[in-house]
Short mmCIF file of C-alpha atoms and ligand atoms in Angstrom, two decimals:
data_model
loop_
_atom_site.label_atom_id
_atom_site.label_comp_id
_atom_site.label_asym_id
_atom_site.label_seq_id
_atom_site.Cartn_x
_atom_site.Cartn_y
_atom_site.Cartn_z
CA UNK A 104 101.14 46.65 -36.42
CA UNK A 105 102.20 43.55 -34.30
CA UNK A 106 103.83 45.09 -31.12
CA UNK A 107 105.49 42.70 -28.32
CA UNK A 108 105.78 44.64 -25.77
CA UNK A 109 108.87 44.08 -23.45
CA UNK A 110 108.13 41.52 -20.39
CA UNK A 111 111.25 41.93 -17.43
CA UNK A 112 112.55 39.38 -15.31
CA UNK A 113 113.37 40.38 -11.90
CA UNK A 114 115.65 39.13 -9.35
CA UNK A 115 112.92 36.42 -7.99
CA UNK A 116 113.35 35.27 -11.45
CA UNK A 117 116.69 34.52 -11.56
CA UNK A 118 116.18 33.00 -7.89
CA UNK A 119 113.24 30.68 -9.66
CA UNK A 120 115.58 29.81 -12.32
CA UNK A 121 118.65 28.41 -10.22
CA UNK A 122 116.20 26.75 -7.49
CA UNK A 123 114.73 25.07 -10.60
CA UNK A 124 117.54 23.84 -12.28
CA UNK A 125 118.56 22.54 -9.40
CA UNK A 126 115.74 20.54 -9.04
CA UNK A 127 115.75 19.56 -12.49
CA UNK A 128 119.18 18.32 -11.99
CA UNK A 129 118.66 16.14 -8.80
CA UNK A 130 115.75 14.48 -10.79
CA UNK A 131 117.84 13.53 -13.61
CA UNK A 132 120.55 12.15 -11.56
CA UNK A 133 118.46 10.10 -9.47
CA UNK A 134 116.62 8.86 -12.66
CA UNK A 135 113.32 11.06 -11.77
CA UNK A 136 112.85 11.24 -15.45
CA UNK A 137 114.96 10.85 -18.86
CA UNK A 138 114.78 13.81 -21.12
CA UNK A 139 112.01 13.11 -23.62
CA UNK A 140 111.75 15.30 -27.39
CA UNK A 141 108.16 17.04 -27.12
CA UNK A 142 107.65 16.31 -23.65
CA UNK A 143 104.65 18.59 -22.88
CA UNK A 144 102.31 16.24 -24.87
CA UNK A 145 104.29 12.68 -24.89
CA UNK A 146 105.95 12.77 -21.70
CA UNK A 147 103.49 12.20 -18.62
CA UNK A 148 104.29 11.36 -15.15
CA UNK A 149 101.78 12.44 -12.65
CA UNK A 150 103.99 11.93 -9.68
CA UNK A 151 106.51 14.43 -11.29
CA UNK A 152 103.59 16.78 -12.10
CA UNK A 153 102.75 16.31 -7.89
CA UNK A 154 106.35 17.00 -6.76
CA UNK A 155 105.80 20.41 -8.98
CA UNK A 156 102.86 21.39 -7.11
CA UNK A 157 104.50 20.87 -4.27
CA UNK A 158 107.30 23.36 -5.05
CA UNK A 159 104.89 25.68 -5.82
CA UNK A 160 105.86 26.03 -9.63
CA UNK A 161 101.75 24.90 -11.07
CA UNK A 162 99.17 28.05 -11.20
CA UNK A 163 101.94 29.84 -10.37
CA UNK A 164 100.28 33.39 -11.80
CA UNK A 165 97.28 32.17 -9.88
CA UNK A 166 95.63 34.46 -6.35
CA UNK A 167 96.71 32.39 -3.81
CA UNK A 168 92.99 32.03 -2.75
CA UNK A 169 92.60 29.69 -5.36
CA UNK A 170 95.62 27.35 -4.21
CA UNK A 171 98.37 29.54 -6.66
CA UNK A 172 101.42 31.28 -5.75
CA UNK A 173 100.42 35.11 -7.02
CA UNK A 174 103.74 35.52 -9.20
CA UNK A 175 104.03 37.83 -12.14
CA UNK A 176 103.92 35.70 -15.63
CA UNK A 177 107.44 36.04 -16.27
CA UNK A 178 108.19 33.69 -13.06
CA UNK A 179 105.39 31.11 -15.45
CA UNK A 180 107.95 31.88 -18.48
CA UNK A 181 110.51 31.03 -16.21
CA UNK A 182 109.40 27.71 -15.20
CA UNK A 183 107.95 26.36 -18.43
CA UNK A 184 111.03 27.42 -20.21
CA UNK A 185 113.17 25.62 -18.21
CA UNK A 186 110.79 22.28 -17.62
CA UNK A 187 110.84 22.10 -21.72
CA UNK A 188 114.67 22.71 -22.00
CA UNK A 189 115.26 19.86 -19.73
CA UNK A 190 112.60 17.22 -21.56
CA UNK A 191 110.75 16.63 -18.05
CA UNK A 192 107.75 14.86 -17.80
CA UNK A 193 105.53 17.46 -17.75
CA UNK A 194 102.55 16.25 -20.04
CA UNK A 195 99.66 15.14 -17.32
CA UNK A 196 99.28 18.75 -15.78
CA UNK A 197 100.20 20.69 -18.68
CA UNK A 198 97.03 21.59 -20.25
CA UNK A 199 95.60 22.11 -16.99
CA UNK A 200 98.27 24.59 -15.32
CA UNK A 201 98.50 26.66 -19.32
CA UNK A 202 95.08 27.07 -20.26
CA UNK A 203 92.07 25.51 -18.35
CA UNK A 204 92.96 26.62 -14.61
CA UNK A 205 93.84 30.24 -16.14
CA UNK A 206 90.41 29.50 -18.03
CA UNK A 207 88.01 28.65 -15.03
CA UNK A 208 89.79 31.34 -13.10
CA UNK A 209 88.27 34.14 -15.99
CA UNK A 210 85.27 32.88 -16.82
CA UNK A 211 84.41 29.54 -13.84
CA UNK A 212 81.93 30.59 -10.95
CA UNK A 213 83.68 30.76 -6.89
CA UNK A 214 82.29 26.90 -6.64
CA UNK A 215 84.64 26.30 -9.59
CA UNK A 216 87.24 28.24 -9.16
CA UNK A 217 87.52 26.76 -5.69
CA UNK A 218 87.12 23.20 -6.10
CA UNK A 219 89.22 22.90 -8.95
CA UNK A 220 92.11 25.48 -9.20
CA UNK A 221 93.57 24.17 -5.67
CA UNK A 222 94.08 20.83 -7.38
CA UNK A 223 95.58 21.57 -10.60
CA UNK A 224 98.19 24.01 -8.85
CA UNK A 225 98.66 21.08 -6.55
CA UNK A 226 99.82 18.71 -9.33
CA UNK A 227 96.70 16.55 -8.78
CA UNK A 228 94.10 17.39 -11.68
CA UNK A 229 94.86 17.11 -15.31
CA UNK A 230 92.40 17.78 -17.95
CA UNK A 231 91.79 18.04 -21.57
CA UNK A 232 90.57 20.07 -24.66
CA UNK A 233 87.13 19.17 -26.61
CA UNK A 234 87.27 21.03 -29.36
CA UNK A 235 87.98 19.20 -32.66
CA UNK A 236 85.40 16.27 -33.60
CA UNK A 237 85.68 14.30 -36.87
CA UNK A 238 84.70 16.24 -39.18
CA UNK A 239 85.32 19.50 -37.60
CA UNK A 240 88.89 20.84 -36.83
CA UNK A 241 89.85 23.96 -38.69
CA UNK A 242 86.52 24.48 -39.28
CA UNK A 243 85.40 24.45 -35.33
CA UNK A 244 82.17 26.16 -36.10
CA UNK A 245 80.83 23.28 -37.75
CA UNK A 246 80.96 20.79 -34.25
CA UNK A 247 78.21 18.62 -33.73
CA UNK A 248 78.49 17.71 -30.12
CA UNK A 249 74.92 19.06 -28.52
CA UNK A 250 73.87 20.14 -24.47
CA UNK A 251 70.20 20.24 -24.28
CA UNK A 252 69.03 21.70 -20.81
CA UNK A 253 66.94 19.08 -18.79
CA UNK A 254 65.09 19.47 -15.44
CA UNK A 255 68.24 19.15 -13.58
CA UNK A 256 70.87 20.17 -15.85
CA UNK A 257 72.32 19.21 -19.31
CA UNK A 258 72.57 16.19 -21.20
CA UNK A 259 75.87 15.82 -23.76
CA UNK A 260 76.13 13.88 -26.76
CA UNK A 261 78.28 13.92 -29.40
CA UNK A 262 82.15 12.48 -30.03
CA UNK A 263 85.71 14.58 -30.10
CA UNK A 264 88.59 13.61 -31.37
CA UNK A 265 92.86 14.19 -30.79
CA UNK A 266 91.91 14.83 -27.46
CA UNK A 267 95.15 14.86 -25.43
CA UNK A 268 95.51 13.26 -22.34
CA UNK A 269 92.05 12.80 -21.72
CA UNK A 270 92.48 9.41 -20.68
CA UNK A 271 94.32 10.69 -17.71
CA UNK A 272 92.47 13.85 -17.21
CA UNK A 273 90.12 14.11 -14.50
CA UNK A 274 88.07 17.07 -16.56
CA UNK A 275 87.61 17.82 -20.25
CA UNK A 276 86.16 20.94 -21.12
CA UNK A 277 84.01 20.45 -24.10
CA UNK A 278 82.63 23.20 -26.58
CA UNK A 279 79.14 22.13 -27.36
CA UNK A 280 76.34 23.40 -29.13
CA UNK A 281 73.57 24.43 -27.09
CA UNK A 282 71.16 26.35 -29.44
CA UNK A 283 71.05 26.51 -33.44
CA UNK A 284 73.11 28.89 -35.81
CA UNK A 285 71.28 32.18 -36.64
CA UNK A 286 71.91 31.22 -40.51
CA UNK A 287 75.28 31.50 -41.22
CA UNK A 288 76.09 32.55 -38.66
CA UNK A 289 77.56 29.23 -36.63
CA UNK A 290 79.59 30.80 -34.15
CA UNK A 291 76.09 31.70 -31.70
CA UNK A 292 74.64 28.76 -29.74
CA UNK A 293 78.00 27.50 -28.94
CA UNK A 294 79.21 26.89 -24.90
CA UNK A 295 81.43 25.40 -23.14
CA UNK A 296 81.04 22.66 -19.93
CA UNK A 297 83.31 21.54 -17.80
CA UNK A 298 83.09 17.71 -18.16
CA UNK A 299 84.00 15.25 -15.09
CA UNK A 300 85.77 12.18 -17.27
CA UNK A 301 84.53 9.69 -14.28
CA UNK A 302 80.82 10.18 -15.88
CA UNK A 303 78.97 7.50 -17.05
CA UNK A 304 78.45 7.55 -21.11
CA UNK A 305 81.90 8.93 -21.46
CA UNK A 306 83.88 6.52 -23.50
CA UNK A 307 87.44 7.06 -23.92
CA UNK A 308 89.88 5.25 -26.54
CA UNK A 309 93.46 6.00 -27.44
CA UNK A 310 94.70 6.96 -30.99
CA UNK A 311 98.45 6.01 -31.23
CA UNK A 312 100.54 8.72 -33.26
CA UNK A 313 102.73 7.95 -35.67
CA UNK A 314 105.86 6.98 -32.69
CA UNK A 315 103.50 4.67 -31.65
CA UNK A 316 102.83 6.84 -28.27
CA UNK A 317 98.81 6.86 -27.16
CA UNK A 318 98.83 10.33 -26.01
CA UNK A 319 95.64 11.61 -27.70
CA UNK A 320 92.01 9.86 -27.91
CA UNK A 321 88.79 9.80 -29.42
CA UNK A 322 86.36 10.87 -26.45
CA UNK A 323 82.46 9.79 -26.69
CA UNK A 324 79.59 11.35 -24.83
CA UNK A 325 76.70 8.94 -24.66
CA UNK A 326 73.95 10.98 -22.98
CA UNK A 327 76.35 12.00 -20.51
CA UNK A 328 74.21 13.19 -18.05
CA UNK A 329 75.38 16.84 -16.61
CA UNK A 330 74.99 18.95 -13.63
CA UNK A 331 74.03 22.34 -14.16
CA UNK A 332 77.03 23.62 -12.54
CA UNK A 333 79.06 22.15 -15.35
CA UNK A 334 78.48 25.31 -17.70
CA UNK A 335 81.76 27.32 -18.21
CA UNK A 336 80.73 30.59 -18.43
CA UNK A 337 78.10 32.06 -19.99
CA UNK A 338 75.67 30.12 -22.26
CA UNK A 339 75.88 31.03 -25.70
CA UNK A 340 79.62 32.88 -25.24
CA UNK A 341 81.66 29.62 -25.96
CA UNK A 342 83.16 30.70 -29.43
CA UNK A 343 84.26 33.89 -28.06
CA UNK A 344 85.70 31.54 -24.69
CA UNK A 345 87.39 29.63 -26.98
CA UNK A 346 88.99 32.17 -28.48
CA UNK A 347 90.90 33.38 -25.51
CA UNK A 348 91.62 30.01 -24.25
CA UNK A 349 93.21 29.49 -27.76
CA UNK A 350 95.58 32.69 -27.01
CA UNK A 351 96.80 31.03 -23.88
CA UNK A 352 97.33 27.66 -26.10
CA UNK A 353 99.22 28.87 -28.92
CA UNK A 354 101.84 31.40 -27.49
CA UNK A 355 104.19 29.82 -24.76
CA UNK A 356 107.38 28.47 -25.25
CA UNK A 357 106.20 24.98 -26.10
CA UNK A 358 105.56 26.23 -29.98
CA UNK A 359 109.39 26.08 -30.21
CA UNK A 360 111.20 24.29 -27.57
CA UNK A 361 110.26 21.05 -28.38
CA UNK A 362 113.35 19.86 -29.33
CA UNK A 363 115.92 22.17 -27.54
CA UNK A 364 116.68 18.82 -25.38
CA UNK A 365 118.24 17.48 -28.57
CA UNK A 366 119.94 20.17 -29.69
CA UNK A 367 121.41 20.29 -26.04
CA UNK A 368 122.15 16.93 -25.94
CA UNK A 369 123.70 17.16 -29.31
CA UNK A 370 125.96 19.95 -28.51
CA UNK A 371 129.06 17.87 -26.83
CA UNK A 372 129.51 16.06 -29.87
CA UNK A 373 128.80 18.83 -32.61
CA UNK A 374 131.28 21.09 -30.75
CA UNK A 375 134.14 18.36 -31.28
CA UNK A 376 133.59 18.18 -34.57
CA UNK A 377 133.16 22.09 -35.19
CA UNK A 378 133.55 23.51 -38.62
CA UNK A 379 131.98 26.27 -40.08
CA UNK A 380 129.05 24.78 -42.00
CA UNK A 381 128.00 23.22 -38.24
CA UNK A 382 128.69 26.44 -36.39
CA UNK A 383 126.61 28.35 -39.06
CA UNK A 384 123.50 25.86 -38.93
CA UNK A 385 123.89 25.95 -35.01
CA UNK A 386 124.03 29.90 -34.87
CA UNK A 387 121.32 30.05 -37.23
CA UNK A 388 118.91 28.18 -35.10
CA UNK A 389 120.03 30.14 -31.71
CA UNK A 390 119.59 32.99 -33.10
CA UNK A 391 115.94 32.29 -34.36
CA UNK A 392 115.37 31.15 -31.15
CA UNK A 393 116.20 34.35 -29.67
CA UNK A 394 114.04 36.16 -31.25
CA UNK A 395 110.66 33.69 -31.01
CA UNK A 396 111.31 33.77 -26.99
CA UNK A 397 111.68 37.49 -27.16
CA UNK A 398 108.12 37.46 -28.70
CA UNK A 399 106.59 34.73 -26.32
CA UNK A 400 107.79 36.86 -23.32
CA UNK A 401 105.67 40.02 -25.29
CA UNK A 402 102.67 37.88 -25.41
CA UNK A 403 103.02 36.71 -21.52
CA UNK A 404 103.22 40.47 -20.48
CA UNK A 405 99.87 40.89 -22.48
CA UNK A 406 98.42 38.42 -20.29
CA UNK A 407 99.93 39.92 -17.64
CA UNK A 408 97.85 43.25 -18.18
CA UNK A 409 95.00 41.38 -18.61
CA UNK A 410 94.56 41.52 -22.48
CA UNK A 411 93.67 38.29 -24.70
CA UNK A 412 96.79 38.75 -27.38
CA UNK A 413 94.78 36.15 -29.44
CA UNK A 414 96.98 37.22 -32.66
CA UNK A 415 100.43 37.79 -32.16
CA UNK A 416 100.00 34.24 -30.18
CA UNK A 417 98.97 33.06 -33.65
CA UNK A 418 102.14 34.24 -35.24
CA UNK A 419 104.57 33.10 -32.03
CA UNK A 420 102.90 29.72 -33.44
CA UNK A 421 102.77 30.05 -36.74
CA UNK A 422 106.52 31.31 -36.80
CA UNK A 423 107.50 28.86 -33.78
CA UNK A 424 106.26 25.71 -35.91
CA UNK A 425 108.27 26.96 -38.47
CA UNK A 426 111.45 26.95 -36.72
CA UNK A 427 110.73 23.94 -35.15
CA UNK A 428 110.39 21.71 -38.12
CA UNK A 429 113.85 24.22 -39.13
CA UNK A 430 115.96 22.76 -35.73
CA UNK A 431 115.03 19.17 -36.51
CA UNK A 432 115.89 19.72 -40.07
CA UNK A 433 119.34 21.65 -39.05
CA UNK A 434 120.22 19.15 -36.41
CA UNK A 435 119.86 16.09 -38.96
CA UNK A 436 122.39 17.80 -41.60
CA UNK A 437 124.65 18.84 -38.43
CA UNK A 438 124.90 15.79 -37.21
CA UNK A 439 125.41 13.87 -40.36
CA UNK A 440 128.39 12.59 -40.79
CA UNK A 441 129.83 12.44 -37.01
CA UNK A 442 129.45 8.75 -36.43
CA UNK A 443 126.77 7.20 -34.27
CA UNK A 444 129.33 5.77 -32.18
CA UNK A 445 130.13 9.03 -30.91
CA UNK A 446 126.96 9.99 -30.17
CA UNK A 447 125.95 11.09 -26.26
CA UNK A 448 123.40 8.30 -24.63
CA UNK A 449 119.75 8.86 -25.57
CA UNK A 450 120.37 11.47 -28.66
CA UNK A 451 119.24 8.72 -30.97
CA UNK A 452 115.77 8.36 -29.55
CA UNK A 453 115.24 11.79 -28.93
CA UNK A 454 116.28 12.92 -32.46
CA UNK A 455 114.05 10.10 -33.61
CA UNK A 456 111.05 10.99 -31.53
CA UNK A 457 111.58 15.01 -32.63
CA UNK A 458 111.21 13.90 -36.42
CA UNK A 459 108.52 11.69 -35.44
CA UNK A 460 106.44 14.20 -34.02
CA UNK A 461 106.80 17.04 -36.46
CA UNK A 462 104.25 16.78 -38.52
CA UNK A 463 101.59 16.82 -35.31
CA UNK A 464 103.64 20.34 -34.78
CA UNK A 465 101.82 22.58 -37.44
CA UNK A 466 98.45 20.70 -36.64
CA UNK A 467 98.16 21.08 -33.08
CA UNK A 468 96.48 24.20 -31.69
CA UNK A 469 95.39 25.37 -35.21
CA UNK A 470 96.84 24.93 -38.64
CA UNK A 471 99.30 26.88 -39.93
CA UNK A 472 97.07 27.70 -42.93
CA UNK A 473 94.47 28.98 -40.04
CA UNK A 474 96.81 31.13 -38.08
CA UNK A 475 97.92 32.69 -41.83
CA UNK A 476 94.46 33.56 -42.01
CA UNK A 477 94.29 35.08 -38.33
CA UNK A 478 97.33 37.12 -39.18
CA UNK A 479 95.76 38.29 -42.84
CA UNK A 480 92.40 39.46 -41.08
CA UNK A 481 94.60 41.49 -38.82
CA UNK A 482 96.25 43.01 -41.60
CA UNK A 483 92.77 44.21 -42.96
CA UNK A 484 93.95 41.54 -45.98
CA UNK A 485 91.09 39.29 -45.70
C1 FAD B 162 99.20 16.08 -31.64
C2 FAD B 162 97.83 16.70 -31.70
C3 FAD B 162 97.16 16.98 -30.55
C4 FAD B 162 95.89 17.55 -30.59
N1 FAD B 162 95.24 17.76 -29.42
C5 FAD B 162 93.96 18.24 -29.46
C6 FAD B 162 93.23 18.38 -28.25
O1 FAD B 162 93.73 18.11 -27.16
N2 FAD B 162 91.96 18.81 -28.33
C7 FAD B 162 91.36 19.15 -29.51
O2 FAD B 162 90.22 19.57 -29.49
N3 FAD B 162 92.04 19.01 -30.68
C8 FAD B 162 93.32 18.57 -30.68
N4 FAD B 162 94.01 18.40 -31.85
C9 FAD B 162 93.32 18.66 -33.12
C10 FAD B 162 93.81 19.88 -33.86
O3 FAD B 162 93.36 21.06 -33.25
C11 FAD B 162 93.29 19.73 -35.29
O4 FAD B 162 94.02 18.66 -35.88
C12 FAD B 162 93.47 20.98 -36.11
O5 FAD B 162 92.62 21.99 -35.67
C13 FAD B 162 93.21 20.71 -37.60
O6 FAD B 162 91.98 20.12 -37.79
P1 FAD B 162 91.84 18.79 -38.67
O7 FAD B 162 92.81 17.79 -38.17
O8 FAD B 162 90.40 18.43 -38.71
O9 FAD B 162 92.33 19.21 -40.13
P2 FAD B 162 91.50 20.02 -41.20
O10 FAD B 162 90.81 21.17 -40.56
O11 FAD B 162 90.66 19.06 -41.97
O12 FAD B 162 92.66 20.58 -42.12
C14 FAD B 162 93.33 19.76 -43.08
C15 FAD B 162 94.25 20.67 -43.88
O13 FAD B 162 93.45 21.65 -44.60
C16 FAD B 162 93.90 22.96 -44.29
N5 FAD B 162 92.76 23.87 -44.18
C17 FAD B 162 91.60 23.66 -43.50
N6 FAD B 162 90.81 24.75 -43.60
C18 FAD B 162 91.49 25.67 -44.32
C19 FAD B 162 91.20 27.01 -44.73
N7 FAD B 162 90.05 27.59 -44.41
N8 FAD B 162 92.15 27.66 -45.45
C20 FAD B 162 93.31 27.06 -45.78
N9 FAD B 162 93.65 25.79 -45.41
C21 FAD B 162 92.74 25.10 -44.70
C22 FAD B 162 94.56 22.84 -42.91
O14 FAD B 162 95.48 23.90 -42.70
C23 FAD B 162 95.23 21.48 -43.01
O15 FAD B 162 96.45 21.59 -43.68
C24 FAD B 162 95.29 17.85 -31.84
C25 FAD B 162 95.98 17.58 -33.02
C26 FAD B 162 97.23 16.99 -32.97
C27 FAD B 162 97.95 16.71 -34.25
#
């Protein structure tokens, strides 16, 4: 029932790869970053984010008519894999180069398409994701956030919440409701607007998580007066959009590479003090590992063809989170014991920040419970 097809890297790849590691490695060493646990939401550094553009490593799957590089998705895979391995400071244009650009490119008109893609894959537009609002998250059906058409447009009111990086972003695309339900049925009237930050009425304030880091905000819409350009798509299609942007969201290797850095990091030490109960624990996790990237590759050939693998990307997540909270969990049992003295610089904070963040893990992107139920409605079980 759930096939992953087989993605291939080619020779480019491998190319991609070394040039990338090299750069990856000059960075470190001149202090262009310090490795950072969960770094595609914590860690964000604009100018890094530029210095990617520049390399040509952001919209990377993108025509190059848009300002991207027209490379197969296996050269993405390539890159995100090994920005997340290293902990770079890849948070500000994350969202952007994953979901939204490959999201205005499907369903954004030429004036969008042109205007924006060419600065995301240049490093220098970040945006964000307004879905969840207060009392709506799981249940995204139920948002309140409204776009009534006026004379020259929209007007948008209505508050989301956990949105990530908007207070850096430069766009927010925002699923609103733009006509009433047909009944029960609450997933008509919805649609999606591309949202310029700089408006005024928007109102942005930070939510610290539980490491204390402000990475995610409460974002309020005041009248926010809209052009009519800023619909995304087609009006009345935005819980079918959402969907398929939700596909791209919940499949890549950031649903369980958040905290290879620390297990990398960690090595040095746990192989000096080797025994079998550590090599077990640390074969256990590679191995799971293995087999989650061999299914993220099979859901970044989907995309490749064209297809919108909105499933299996719920179980790469669902199983990804899993292993996730597993490698933190592993790494604290590995590592107990081995005295802190011997530990390498930095693998303090960044086991700390992994634990920190793990409960945000199975939230993020959709519940665990809700991608159980994706899966079970698949399975003609629900
Ligand atoms: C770090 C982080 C970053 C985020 N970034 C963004 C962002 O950028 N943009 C954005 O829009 N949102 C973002 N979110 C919000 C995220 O999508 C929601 O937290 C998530 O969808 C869950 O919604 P909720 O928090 O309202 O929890 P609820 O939906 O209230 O769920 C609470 C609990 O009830 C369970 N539950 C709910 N419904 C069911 C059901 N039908 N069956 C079984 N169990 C159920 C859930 O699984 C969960 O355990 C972020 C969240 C986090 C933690």
């Amino acid at each position: 029932m759930f096939q992953f097809p087989r993605l291939a890297f080619d020779a480019q790849a491998d190319d991609l790869r070394a040039q990338i590691r090299s750069f990856l490695s000059t960075e470190r060493a001149s202090g262009g970053f310090v490795p950072q646990a969960d770094c595609w939401v914590s860690a964000a550094d604009p100018e890094f984010s530029r210095k990617l553009g520049a390399q040509g490593w952001l919209g990377i799957t993108w025509p190059k008519e848009y300002g991207g590089h027209a490379r197969p998705m296996a050269h993405r895979f390539v890159v995100t894999e090994e920005l997340l391995a290293a902990g770079a400071p890849v948070a500000a244009h994350w969202i952007a180069d994953r979901q939204t650009g490959s999201h205005i490119l499907q369903y954004g008109t030429e004036e969008q398409k042109h205007d924006i893609l060419p600065r995301i894959a240049a490093g220098e537009c970040f945006t964000a994701i307004g879905m969840s609002e207060p009392q709506a998250g799981s249940d995204l059906a139920a948002i309140k956030t409204s776009a009534k058409r006026t004379d020259t447009g929209w007007v948008l009111s209505g508050r989301k919440i956990w949105s990530t990086g908007a207070h850096f972003s430069h766009y927010i695309i925002v699923l609103a409701r733009t006509s009433p339900a047909e009944g029960r049925n609450r997933q008509v009237g919805l649609s999606q607007f591309l949202v310029d930050l700089s408006l005024p009425g928007v109102d942005i304030s930070g939510i610290r998580d539980l490491g204390d880091t402000p990475h995610f905000n409460e974002t309020l819409f005041e009248d926010v007066e809209l052009p009519g350009d800023a619909l995304l798509g087609t009006e009345g299609n935005g819980w079918a959009q959402c969907m398929g942007e939700l596909a791209l969201e919940r499949s890549g290797p950031e649903r369980f590479l958040t905290s290879l850095i620390v297990l990398e990091t960690a090595l040095p030490v746990i192989a000096r003090h080797a025994d079998d109960r550590r090599a077990g624990e640390v074969g256990s996790i590679l191995a799971n590992l293995r087999v989650l990237r061999r299914m993220s590759l099979g859901v970044a050939e989907l995309l490749e063809r064209g297809e919108s693998p909105a499933t299996l990307a719920a179980v790469v997540k669902e199983m990804g989170n899993r292993l996730e909270n597993d490698v933190v969990a592993k790494l604290r049992n590995v590592l107990a014991g081995i005295p802190r003295g011997e530990w390498p610089d930095g693998l303090g904070t960044l086991l700390r920040d992994a634990v920190l963040h793990l409960p945000s893990n199975t939230l993020r992107g959709g519940t665990t419970e809700i991608l159980r139920g994706i899966i079970a409605r698949e399975m003609g079980m629900r």
